[in-house]
Short mmCIF file of C-alpha atoms and ligand atoms in Angstrom, two decimals:
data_model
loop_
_atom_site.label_atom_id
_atom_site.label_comp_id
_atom_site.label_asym_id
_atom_site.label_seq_id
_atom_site.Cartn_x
_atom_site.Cartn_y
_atom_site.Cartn_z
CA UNK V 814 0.00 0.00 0.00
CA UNK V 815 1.21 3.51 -0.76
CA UNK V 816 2.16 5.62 1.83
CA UNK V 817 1.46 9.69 1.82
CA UNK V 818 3.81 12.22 3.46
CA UNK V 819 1.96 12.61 6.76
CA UNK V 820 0.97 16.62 6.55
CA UNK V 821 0.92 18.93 9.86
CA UNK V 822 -2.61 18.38 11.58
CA UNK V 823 -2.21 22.30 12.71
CA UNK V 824 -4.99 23.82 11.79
CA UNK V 825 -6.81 20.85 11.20
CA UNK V 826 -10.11 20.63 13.09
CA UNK V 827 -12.06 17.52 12.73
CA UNK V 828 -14.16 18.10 15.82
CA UNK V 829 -13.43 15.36 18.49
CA UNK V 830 -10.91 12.75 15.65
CA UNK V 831 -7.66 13.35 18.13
CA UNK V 832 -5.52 11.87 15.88
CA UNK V 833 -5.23 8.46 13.52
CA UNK V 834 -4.12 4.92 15.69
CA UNK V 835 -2.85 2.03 13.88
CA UNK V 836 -5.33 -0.88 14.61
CA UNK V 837 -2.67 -3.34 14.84
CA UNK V 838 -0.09 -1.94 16.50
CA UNK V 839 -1.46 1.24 18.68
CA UNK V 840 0.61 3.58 16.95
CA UNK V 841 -0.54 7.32 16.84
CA UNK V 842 -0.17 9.57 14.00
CA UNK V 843 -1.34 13.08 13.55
CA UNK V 844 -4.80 13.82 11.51
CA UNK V 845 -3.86 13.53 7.41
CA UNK V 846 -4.54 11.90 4.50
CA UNK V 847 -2.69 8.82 5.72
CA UNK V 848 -4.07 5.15 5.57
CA UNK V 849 -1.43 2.67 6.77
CA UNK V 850 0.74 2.59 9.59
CA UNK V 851 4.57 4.07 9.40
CA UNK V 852 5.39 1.60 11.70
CA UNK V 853 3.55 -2.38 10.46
CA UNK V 854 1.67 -1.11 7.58
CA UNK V 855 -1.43 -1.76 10.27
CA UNK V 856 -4.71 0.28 8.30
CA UNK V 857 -5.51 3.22 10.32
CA UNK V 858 -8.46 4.61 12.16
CA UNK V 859 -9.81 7.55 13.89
CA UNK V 860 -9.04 8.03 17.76
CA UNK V 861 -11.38 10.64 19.32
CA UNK V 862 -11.99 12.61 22.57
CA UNK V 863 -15.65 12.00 23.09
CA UNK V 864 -17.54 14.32 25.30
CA UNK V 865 -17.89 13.18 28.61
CA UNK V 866 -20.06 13.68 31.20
CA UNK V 867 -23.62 13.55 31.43
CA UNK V 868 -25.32 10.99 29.18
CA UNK V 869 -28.86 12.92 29.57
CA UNK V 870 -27.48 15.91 28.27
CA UNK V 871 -25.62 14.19 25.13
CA UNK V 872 -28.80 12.37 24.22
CA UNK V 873 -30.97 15.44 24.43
CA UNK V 874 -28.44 17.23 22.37
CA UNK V 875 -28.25 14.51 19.63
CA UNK V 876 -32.02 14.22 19.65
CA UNK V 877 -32.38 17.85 19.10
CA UNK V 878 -30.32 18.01 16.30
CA UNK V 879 -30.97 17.69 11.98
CA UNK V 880 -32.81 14.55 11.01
CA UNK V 881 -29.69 12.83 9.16
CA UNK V 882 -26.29 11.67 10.46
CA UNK V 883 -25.15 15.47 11.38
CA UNK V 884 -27.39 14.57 14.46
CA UNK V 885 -24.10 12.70 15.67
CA UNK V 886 -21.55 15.25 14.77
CA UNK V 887 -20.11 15.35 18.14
CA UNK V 888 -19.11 11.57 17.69
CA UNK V 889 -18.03 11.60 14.19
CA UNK V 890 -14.33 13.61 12.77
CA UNK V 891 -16.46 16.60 11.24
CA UNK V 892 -16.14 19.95 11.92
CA UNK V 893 -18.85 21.53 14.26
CA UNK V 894 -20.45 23.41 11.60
CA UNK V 895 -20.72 20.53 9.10
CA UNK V 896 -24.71 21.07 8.80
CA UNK V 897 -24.12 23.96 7.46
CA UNK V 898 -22.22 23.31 4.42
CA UNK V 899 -23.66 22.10 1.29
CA UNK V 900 -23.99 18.88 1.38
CA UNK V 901 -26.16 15.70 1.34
CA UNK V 902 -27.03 14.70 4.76
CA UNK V 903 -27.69 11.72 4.22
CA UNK V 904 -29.07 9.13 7.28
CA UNK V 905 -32.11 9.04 9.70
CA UNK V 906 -33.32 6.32 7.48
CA UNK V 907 -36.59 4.02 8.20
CA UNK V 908 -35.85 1.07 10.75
CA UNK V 909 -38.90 -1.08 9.52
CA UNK V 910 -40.46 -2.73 12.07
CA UNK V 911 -41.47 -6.01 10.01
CA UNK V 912 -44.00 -8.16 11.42
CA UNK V 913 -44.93 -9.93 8.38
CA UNK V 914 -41.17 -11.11 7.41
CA UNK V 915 -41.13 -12.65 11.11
CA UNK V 916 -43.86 -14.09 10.84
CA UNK V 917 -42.10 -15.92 7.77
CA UNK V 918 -38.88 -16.63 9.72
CA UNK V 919 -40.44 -17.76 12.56
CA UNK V 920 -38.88 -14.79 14.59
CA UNK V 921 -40.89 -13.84 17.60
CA UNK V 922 -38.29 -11.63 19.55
CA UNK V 923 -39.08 -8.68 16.93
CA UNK V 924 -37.23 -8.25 13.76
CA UNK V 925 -36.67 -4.90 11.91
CA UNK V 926 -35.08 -3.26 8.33
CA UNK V 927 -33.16 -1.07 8.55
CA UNK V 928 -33.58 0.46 5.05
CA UNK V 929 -30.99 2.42 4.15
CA UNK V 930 -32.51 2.72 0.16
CA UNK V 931 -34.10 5.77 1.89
CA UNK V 932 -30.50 7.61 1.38
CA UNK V 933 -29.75 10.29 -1.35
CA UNK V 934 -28.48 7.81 -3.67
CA UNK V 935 -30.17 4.76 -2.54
CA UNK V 936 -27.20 3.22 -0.56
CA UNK V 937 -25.71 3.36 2.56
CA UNK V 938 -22.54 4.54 0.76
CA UNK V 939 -23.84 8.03 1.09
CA UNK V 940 -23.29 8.20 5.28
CA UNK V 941 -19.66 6.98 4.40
CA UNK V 942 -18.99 9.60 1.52
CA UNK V 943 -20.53 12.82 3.38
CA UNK V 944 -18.02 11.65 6.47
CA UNK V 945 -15.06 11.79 3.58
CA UNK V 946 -15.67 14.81 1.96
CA UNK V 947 -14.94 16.60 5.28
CA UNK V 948 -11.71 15.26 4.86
CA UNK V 949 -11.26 15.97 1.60
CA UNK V 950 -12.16 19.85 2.00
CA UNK V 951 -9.76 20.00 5.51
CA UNK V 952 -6.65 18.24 3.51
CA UNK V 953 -7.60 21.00 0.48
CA UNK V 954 -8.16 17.99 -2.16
CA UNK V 955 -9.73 19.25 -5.29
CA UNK V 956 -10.80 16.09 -6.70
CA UNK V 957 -13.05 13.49 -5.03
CA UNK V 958 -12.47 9.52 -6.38
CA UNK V 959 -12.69 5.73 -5.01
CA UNK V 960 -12.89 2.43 -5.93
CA UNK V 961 -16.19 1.35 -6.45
CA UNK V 962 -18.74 -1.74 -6.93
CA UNK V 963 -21.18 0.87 -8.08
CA UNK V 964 -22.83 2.45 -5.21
CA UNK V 965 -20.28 4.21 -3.41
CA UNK V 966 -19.55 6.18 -7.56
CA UNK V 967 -23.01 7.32 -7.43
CA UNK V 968 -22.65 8.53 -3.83
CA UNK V 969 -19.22 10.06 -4.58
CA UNK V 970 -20.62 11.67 -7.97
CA UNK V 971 -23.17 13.46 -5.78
CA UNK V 972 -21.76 14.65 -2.86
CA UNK V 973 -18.97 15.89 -5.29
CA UNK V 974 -21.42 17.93 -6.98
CA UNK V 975 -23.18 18.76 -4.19
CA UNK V 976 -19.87 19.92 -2.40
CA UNK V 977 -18.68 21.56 -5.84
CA UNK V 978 -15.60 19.38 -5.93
CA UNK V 979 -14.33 17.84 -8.86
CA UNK V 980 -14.72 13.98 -9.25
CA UNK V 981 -13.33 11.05 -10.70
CA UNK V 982 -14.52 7.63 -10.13
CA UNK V 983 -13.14 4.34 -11.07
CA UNK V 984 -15.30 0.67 -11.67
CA UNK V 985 -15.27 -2.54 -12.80
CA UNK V 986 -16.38 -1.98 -16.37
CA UNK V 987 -19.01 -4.77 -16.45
CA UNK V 988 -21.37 -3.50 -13.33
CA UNK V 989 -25.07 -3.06 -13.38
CA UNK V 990 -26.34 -1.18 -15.76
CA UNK V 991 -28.72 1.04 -12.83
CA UNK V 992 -25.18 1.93 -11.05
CA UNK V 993 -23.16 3.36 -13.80
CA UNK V 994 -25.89 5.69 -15.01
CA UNK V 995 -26.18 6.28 -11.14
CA UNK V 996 -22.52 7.05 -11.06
CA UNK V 997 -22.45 9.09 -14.30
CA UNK V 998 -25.13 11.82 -14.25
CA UNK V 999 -23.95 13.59 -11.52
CA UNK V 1000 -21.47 15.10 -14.38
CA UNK V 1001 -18.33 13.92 -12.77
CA UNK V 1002 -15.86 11.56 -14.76
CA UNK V 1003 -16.17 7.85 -14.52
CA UNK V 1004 -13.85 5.38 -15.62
CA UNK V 1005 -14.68 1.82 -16.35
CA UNK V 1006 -11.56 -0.62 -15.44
CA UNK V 1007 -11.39 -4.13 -17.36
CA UNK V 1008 -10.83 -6.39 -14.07
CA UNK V 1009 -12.21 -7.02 -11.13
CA UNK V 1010 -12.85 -4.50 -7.70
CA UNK V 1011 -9.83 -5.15 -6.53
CA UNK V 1012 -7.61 -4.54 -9.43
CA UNK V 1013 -9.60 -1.21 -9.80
CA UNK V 1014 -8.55 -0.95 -5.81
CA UNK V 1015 -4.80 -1.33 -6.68
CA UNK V 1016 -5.14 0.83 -9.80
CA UNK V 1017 -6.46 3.39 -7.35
CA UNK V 1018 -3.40 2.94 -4.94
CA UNK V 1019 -0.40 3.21 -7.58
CA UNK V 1020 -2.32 6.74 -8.69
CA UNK V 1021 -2.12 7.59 -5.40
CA UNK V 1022 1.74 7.32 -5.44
CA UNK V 1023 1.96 8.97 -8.78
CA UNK V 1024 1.98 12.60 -9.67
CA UNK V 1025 -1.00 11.90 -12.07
CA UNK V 1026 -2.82 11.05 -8.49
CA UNK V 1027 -1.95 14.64 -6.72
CA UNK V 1028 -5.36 16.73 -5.45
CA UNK V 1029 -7.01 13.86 -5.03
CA UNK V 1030 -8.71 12.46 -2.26
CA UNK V 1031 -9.69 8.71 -2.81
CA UNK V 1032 -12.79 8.24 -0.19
CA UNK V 1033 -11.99 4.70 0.52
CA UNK V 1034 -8.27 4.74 -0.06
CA UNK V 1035 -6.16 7.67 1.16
CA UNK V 1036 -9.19 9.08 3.07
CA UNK V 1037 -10.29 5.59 4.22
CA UNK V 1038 -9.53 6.24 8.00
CA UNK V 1039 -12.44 9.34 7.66
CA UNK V 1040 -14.57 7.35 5.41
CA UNK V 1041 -15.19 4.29 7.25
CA UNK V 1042 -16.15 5.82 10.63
CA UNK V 1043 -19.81 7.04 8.57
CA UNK V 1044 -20.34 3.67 8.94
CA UNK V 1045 -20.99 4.37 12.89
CA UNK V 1046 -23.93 6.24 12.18
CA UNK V 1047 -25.87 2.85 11.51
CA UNK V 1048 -25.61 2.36 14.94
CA UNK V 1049 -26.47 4.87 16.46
CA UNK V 1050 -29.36 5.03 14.48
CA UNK V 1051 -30.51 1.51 15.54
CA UNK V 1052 -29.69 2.05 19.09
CA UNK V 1053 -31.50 5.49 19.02
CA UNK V 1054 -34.47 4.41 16.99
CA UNK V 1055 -35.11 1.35 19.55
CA UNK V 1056 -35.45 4.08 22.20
CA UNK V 1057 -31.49 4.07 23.35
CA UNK V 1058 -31.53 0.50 23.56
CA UNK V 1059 -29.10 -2.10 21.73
CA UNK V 1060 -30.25 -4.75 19.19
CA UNK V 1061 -29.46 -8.00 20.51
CA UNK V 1062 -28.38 -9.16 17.24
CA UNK V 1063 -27.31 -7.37 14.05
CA UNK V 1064 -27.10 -9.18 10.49
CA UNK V 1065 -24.39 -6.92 8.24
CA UNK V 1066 -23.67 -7.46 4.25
CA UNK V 1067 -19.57 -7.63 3.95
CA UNK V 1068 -17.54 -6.44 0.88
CA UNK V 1069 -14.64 -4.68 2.21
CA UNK V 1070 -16.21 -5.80 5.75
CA UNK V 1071 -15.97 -1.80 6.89
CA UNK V 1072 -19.51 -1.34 7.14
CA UNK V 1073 -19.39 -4.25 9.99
CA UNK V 1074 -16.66 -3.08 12.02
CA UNK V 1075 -17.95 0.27 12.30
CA UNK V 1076 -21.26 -0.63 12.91
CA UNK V 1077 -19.36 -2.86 16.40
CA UNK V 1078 -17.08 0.40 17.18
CA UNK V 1079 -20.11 2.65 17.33
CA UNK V 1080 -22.07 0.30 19.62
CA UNK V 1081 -19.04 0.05 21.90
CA UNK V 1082 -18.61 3.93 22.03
CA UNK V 1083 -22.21 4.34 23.19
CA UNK V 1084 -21.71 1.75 25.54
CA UNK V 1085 -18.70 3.68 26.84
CA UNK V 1086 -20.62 7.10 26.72
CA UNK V 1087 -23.45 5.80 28.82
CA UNK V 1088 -26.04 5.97 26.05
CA UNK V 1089 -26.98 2.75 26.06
CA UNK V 1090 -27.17 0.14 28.93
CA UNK V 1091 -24.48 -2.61 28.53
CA UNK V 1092 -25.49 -5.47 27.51
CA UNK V 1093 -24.14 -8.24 24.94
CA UNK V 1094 -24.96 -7.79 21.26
CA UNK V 1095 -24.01 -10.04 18.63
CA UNK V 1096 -23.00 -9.33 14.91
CA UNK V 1097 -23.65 -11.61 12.42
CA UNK V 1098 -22.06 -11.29 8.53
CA UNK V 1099 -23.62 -12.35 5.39
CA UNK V 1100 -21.75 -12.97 1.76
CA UNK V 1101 -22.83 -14.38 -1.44
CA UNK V 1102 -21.45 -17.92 -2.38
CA UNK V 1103 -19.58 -16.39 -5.07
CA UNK V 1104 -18.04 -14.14 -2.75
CA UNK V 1105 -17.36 -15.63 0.25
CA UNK V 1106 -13.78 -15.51 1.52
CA UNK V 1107 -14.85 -14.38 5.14
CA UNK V 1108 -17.47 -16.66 5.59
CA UNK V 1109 -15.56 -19.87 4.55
CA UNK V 1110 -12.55 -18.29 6.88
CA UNK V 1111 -14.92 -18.38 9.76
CA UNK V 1112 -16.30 -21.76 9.08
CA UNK V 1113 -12.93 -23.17 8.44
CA UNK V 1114 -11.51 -21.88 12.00
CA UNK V 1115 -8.94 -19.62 10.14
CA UNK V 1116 -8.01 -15.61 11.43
CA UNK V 1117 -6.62 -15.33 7.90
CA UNK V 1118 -8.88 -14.49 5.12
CA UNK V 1119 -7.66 -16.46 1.88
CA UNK V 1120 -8.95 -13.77 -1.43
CA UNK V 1121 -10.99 -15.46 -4.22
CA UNK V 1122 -12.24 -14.58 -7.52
CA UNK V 1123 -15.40 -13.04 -7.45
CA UNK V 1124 -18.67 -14.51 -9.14
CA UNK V 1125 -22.07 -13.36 -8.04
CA UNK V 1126 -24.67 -11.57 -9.13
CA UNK V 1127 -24.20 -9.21 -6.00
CA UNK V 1128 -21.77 -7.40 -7.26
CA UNK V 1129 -21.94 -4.82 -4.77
CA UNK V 1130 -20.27 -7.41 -2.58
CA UNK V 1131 -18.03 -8.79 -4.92
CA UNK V 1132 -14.52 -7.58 -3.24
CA UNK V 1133 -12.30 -11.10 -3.51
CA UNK V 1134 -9.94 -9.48 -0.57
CA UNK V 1135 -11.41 -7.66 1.57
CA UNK V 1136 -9.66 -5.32 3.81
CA UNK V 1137 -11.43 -5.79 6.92
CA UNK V 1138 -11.78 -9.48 6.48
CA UNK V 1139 -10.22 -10.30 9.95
CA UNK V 1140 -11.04 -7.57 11.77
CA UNK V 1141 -15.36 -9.06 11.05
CA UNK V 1142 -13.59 -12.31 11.97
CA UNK V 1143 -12.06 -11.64 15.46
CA UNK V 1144 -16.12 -9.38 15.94
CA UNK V 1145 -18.57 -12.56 14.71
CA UNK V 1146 -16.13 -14.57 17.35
CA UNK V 1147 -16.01 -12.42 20.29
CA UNK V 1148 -19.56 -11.20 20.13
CA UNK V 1149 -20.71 -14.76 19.57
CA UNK V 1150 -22.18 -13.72 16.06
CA UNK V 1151 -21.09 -15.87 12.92
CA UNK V 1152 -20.20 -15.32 9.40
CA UNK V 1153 -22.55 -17.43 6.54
CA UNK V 1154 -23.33 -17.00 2.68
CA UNK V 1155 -26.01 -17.98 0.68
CA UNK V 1156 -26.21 -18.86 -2.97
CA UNK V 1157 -27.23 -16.31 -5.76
CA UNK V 1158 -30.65 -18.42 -6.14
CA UNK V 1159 -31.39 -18.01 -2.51
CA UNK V 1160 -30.45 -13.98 -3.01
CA UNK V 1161 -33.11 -13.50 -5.36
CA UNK V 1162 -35.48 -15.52 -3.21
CA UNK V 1163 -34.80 -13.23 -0.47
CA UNK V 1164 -35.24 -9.92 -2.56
CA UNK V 1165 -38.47 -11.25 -2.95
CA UNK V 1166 -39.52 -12.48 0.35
CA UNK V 1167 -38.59 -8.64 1.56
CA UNK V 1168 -40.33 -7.33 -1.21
CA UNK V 1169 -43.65 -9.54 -0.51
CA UNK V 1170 -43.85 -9.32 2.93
CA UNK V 1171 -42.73 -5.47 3.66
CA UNK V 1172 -43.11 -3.69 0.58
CA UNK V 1173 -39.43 -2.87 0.43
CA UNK V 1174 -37.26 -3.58 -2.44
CA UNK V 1175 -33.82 -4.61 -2.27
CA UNK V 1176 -30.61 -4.61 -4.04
CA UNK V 1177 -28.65 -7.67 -4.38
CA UNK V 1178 -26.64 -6.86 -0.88
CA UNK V 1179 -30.03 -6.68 1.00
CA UNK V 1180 -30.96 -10.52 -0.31
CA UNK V 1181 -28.11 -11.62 0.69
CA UNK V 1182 -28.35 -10.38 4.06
CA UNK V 1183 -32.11 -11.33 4.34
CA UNK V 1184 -31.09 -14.69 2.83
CA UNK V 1185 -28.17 -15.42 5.25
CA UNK V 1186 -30.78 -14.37 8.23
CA UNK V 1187 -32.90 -16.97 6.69
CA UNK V 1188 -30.55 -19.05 6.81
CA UNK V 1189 -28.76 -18.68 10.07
CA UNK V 1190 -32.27 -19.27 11.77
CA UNK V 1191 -32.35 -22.29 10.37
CA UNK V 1192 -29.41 -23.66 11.21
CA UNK V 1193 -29.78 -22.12 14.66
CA UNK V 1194 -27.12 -19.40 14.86
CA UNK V 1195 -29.27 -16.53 15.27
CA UNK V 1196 -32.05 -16.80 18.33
CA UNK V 1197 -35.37 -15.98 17.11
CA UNK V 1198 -36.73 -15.03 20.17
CA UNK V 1199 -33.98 -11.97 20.20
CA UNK V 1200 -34.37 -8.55 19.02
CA UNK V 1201 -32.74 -8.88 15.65
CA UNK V 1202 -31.95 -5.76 13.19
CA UNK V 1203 -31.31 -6.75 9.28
CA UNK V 1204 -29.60 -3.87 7.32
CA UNK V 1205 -30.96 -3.48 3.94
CA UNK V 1206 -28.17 -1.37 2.28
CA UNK V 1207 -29.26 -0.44 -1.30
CA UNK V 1208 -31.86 -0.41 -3.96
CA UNK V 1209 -33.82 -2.60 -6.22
CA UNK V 1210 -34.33 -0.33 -8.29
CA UNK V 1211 -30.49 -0.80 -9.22
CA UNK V 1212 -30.18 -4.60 -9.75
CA UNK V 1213 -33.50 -4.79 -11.63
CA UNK V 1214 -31.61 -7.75 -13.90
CA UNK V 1215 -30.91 -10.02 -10.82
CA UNK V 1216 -35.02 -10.27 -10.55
CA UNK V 1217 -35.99 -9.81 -13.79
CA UNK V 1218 -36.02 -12.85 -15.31
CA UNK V 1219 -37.97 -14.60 -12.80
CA UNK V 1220 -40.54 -11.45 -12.11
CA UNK V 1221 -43.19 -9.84 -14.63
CA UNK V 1222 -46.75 -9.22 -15.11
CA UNK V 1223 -49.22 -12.04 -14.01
CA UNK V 1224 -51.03 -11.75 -17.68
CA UNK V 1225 -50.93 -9.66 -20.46
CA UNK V 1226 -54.72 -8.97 -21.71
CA UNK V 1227 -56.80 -6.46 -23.97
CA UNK V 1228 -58.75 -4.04 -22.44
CA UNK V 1229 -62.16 -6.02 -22.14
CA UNK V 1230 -63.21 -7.54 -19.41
CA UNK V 1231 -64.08 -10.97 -21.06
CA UNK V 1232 -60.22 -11.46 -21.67
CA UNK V 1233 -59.97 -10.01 -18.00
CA UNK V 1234 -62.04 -13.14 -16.69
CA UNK V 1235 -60.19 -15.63 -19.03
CA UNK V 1236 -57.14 -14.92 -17.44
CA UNK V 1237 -58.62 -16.37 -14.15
CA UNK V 1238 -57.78 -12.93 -11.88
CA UNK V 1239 -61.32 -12.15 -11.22
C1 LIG H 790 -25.20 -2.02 -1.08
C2 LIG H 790 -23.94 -2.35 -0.34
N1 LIG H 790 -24.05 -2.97 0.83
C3 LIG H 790 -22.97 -3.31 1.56
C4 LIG H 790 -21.69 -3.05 1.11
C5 LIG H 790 -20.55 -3.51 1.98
O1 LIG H 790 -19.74 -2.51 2.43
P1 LIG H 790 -18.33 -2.76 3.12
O2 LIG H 790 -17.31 -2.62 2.03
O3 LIG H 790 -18.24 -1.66 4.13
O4 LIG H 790 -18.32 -4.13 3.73
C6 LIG H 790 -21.52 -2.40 -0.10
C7 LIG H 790 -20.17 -2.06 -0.60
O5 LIG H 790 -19.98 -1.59 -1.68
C8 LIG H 790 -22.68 -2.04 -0.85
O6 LIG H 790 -22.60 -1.41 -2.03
ZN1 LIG H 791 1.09 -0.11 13.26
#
């Protein structure tokens, strides 16, 4: 991984983010657009110093604040005036209470969506992206890029616009055909890459180390550290929208595995702030067959995560090495969650079973998580009678191929109604 020339943090206020710690090996660094440790080449992440004190008075401050993830600026690196920039602001989405789907699953402890198709552009990537381009306007980067499997472009091709930052996104070439118009008509640049996600990842790095590369701030590369804590705002919307309460269990899709390990670090910082009562929680992560180098780690006993070649139609999900991979590992262990997949078959059965039963519509990512919660109740992982939150991440509306061939009108008639009644509807 490239390395940039750690920059002076003077001057550099990213409300309570203290400084960058390397996860592996403790090491502090000041705040810059730095992703891997000087020391072990250990990823970096955000260190903060949370307010203190009373837990009353936090809570009513967060509930009086904007209806979107700004709610949580004093637990997020953003400046203090972040709402009032031009931005997104994305968040606050719908956590679906859904009767009818546990009724299907047999879950009686209460089961909820957490639909995060409600964002600006119809992903969760858009929490993630309004986190980076705070970084990307304190570190005075002029262009706004990342690796993508197609939802974090679109989300990056907005907020850039939004923002009035340049942008420049890179893909897979062969994604779904709802993402790259996604990721296009914000007017930014897009650049489709023949290979896989993570050859457009390593693409992304050497430009990073290359002069063609300076200005610009890659969301999920050289501002990954700032990027990945948006990610925390999924739980403290759970926690907040179950009346300050944790979910006993939590089912999380895993490409890169961020999402996941942000979702546990923002539980365990409300724990710490008093927001929450302690109490254990486990977190449960769900693959596609195609793409399931975590999952098979887990079930084989490993705390390395072997890469494969990806091939599934959730693309979304299809990163063959992903850079969190043991970090979900040592979480699905210690919180007594587990890691499963589930085949691209039982995907689109899923998308449908959420769609039937609660009116919601899901991307590839959300079957799969629906599917693997399907799953792990049958096979007894997850405890029905639990409070259990399911994240559905994306949209339908942009994987329309994965159900199309299997969904359509129930006749095709003319207008009369004797052809009405001869297709047996009546
Ligand atoms: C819809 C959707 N859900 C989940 C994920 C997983 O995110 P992460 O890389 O943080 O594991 C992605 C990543 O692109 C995604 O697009
Ligand atoms: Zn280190």
């Amino acid at each position: 991984m490239a390395v940039q020339t750690v920059v002076s943090n003077t001057g550099i206020s990213l409300g309570p983010a203290a400084a960058l710690s390397c996860r592996e090996c403790g090491e502090r660094f000041p705040l810059g657009p730095v992703f891997a440790c000087e020391a072990c080449f250990g990823p970096l992440e955000i260190a903060y110093d949370l307010p203190g004190g009373d837990p009353e008075a936090l809570r009513a401050r967060i509930e009086a604040g904007p209806d979107n993830i700004w709610r949580y600026a004093p637990l997020l690196p953003v400046p203090a005036d972040v709402a009032d920039k031009p931005n997104l602001n994305p968040g606050f989405t719908k956590l679906v209470r859904a009767d009818n789907l546990a009724r299907e699953l047999g879950v009686t402890g209460g089961l909820y969506v957490k639909d995060d198709s409600g964002n600006p552009t119809h992903s969760f990537k858009d929490r993630v992206v309004a986190i980076a381009v705070e970084a990307a306007r304190a570190f005075g980067f002029t262009t706004l890029s990342c690796s993508s499997t197609g939802n974090l472009a679109g989300a990056v091709g907005a907020a850039a616009a939004r923002a009035g930052l340049r942008s420049c996104v890179f893909i897979p070439h062969d994604l779904e055909q709802g993402k790259v118009v996604m990721a296009a008509v914000y007017g930014g640049d897009l650049v489709g890459i023949e290979g896989t996600y993570d050859d457009v990842n390593r693409f992304c790095s050497e430009l990073i180390g290359d002069p063609a590369g300076e200005g610009w701030g890659f969301v999920n590369v050289n501002l990954r550290p700032y990027y990945a804590e948006g990610s925390k705002t999924l739980a403290y919307e759970i926690c907040e929208q179950l009346g300050w309460r944790l979910p006993d269990q939590i089912v999380v899709p895993i490409a890169s595995g961020s999402q996941l390990t942000k979702i546990d670090k923002g539980l365990r910082e409300l724990i710490g702030l008093g927001l929450v009562e302690d109490r254990p929680y486990r977190i449960f992560g769900a693959q596609a067959e195609g793409c399931s180098p975590v999952s098979r780690a887990f079930k084989e006993g490993h705390d390395v995560v072997r890469p494969v070649k990806p091939d599934t139609i959730a693309k979304s999900l299809a990163i063959g090495n992903p850079a969190d991979g043991p970090y979900v590992l040592d979480i699905a262990r210690r919180t007594g969650g587990a890691v499963e997949d589930v085949t691209d078959e039982q995907v689109v059965d899923a998308i449908k079973l959420l769609a039937r039963t609660e009116g919601i519509f899901a991307e590839t990512a959300g079957g799969v998580t629906v599917g693997v919660t399907r799953k792990l109740i049958e096979t007894g992982a997850l405890d029905p009678s639990l409070t259990t939150v399911v994240l559905n991440t994306g949209d339908g509306l942009k994987t329309l191929d994965a159900v199309a061939p299997t969904t359509g009108p129930s006749a095709i008639i003319r207008p009369n109604l004797d052809s009405f009644r001869e297709a047996g509807l009546a």
